[in-house]
Coordinates of C-alpha atoms in Angstrom, one line a residue:
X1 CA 15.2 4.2 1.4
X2 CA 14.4 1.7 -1.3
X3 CA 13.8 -1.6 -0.3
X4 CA 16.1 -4.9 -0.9
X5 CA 16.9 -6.8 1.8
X6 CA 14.7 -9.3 4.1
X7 CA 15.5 -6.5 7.3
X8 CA 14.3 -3.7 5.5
X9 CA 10.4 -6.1 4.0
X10 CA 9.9 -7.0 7.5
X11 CA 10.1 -4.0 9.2
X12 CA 7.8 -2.3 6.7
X13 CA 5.6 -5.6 7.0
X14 CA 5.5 -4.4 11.0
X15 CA 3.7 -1.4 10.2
X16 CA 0.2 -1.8 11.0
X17 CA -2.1 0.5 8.8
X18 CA -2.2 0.1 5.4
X19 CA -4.1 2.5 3.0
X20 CA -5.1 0.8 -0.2
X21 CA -5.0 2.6 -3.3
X22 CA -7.2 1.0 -5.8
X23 CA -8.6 -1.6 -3.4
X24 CA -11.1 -3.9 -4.9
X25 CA -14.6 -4.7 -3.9
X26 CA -14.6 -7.8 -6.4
X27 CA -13.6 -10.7 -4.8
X28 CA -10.8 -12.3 -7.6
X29 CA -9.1 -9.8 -8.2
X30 CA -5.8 -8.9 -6.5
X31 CA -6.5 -5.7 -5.2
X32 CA -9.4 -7.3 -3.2
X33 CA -7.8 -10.8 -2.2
X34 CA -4.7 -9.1 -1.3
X35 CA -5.9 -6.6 1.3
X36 CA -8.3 -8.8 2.4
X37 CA -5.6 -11.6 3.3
X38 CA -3.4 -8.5 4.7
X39 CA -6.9 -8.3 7.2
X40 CA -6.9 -11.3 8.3
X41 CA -3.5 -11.1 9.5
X42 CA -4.2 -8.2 12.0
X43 CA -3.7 -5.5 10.0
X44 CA -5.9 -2.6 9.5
X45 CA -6.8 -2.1 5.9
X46 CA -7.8 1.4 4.8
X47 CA -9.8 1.2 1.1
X48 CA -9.5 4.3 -1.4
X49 CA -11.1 3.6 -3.9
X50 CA -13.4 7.3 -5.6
X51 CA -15.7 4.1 -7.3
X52 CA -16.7 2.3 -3.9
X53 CA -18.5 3.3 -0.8
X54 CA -17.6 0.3 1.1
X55 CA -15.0 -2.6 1.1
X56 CA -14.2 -5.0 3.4
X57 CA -17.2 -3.2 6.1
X58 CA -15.1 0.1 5.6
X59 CA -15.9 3.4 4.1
X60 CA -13.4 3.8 0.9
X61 CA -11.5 7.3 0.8
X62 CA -11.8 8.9 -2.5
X63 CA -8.2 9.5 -1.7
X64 CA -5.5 9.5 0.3
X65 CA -6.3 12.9 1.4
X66 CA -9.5 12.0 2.7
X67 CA -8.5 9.3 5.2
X68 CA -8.8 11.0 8.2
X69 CA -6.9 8.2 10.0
X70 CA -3.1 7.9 10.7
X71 CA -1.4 5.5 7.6
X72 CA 1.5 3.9 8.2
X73 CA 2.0 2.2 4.4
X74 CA 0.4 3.5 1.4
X75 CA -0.4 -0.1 -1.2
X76 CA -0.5 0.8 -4.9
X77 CA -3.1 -1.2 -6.8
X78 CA -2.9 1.2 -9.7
X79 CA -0.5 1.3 -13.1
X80 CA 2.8 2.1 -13.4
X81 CA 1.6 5.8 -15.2
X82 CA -0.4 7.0 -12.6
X83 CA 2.4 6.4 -9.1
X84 CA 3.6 9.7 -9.4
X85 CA 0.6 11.6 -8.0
X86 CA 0.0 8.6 -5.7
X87 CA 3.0 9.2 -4.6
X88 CA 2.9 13.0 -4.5
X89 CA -0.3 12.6 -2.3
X90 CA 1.6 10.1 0.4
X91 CA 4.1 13.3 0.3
X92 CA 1.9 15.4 1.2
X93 CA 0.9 13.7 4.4
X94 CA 3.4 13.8 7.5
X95 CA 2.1 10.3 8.7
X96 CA 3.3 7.8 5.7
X97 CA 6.6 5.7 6.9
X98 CA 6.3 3.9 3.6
X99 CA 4.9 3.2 0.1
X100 CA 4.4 -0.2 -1.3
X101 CA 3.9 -0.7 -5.1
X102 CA 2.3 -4.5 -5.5
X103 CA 3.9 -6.6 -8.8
X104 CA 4.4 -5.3 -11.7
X105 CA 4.2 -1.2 -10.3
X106 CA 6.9 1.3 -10.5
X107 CA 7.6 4.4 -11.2
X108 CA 11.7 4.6 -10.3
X109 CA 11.3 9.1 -10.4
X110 CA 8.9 9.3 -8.2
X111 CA 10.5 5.9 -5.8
X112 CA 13.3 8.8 -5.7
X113 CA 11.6 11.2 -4.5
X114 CA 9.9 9.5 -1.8
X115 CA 13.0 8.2 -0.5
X116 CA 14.4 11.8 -0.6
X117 CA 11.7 12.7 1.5
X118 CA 12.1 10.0 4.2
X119 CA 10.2 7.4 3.2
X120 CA 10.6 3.8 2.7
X121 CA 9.7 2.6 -0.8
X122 CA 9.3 -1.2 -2.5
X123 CA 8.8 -1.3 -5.8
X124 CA 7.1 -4.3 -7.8
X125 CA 6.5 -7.1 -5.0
X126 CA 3.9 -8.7 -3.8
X127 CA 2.7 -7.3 0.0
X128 CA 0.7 -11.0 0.3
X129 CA 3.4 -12.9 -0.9
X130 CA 6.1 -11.0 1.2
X131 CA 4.4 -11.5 4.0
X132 CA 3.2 -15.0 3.7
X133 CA 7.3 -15.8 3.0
X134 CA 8.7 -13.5 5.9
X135 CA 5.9 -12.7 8.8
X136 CA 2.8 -16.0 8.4

């Protein structure tokens, strides 16, 4: 199901694993402040990152098939052009309840076929700000 209303951000904002897709390990930029702040609220913050060993005191996956943990919300930190396999990857895993493109990310074909497949989807928002408005 896409994602609109208040309801549907804070249930997915109740999910407690997150898996980030091009998490940071430079402090600055989003897709390292973000996660981190998502941290620090309790959450636990999976990095994949194939150009980091560590972030945040965690081993980064190469990708989301090599998280051997359960994900609840796969973050995308990555352009617009390159959703589709990140997508197609969260698909291929039974465990995903949703997918979260951060501002400014979305690919509206492969939204659709997440949804088709089950799976809660919000496109271009802001996980830190979301939160910080509806949850903190």
């Amino acid at each position: 199901m896409a994602v609109d209303s208040t309801d549907d951000l804070e249930a997915v904002l109740g999910y407690e694993t997150i898996a980030v897709v091009g998490c940071s390990s430079t402090p600055g930029k989003a897709a390292h402040n973000v996660p981190k702040y998502m941290l620090e609220h309790g959450y636990d913050i999976i990095p994949v990152n194939p150009f980091a060993d560590e972030i945040f005191g965690r081993e980064a996956a190469d990708t989301l098939a090599d998280v051997a943990e359960t994900i609840d919300v796969v973050c995308v930190f990555r352009p617009s052009e390159e959703v589709s396999d990140i997508v197609d990857a969260a698909l291929e895993r039974d465990d995903v309840d949703a997918i979260w493109m951060q501002s400014g990310i979305r690919d509206d074909d492969a939204a659709a076929r997440a949804e088709a497949d089950g799976r809660t989807v919000v496109q271009d928002r802001c996980l830190k700000v979301e939160h910080r408005r509806l949850v903190a």
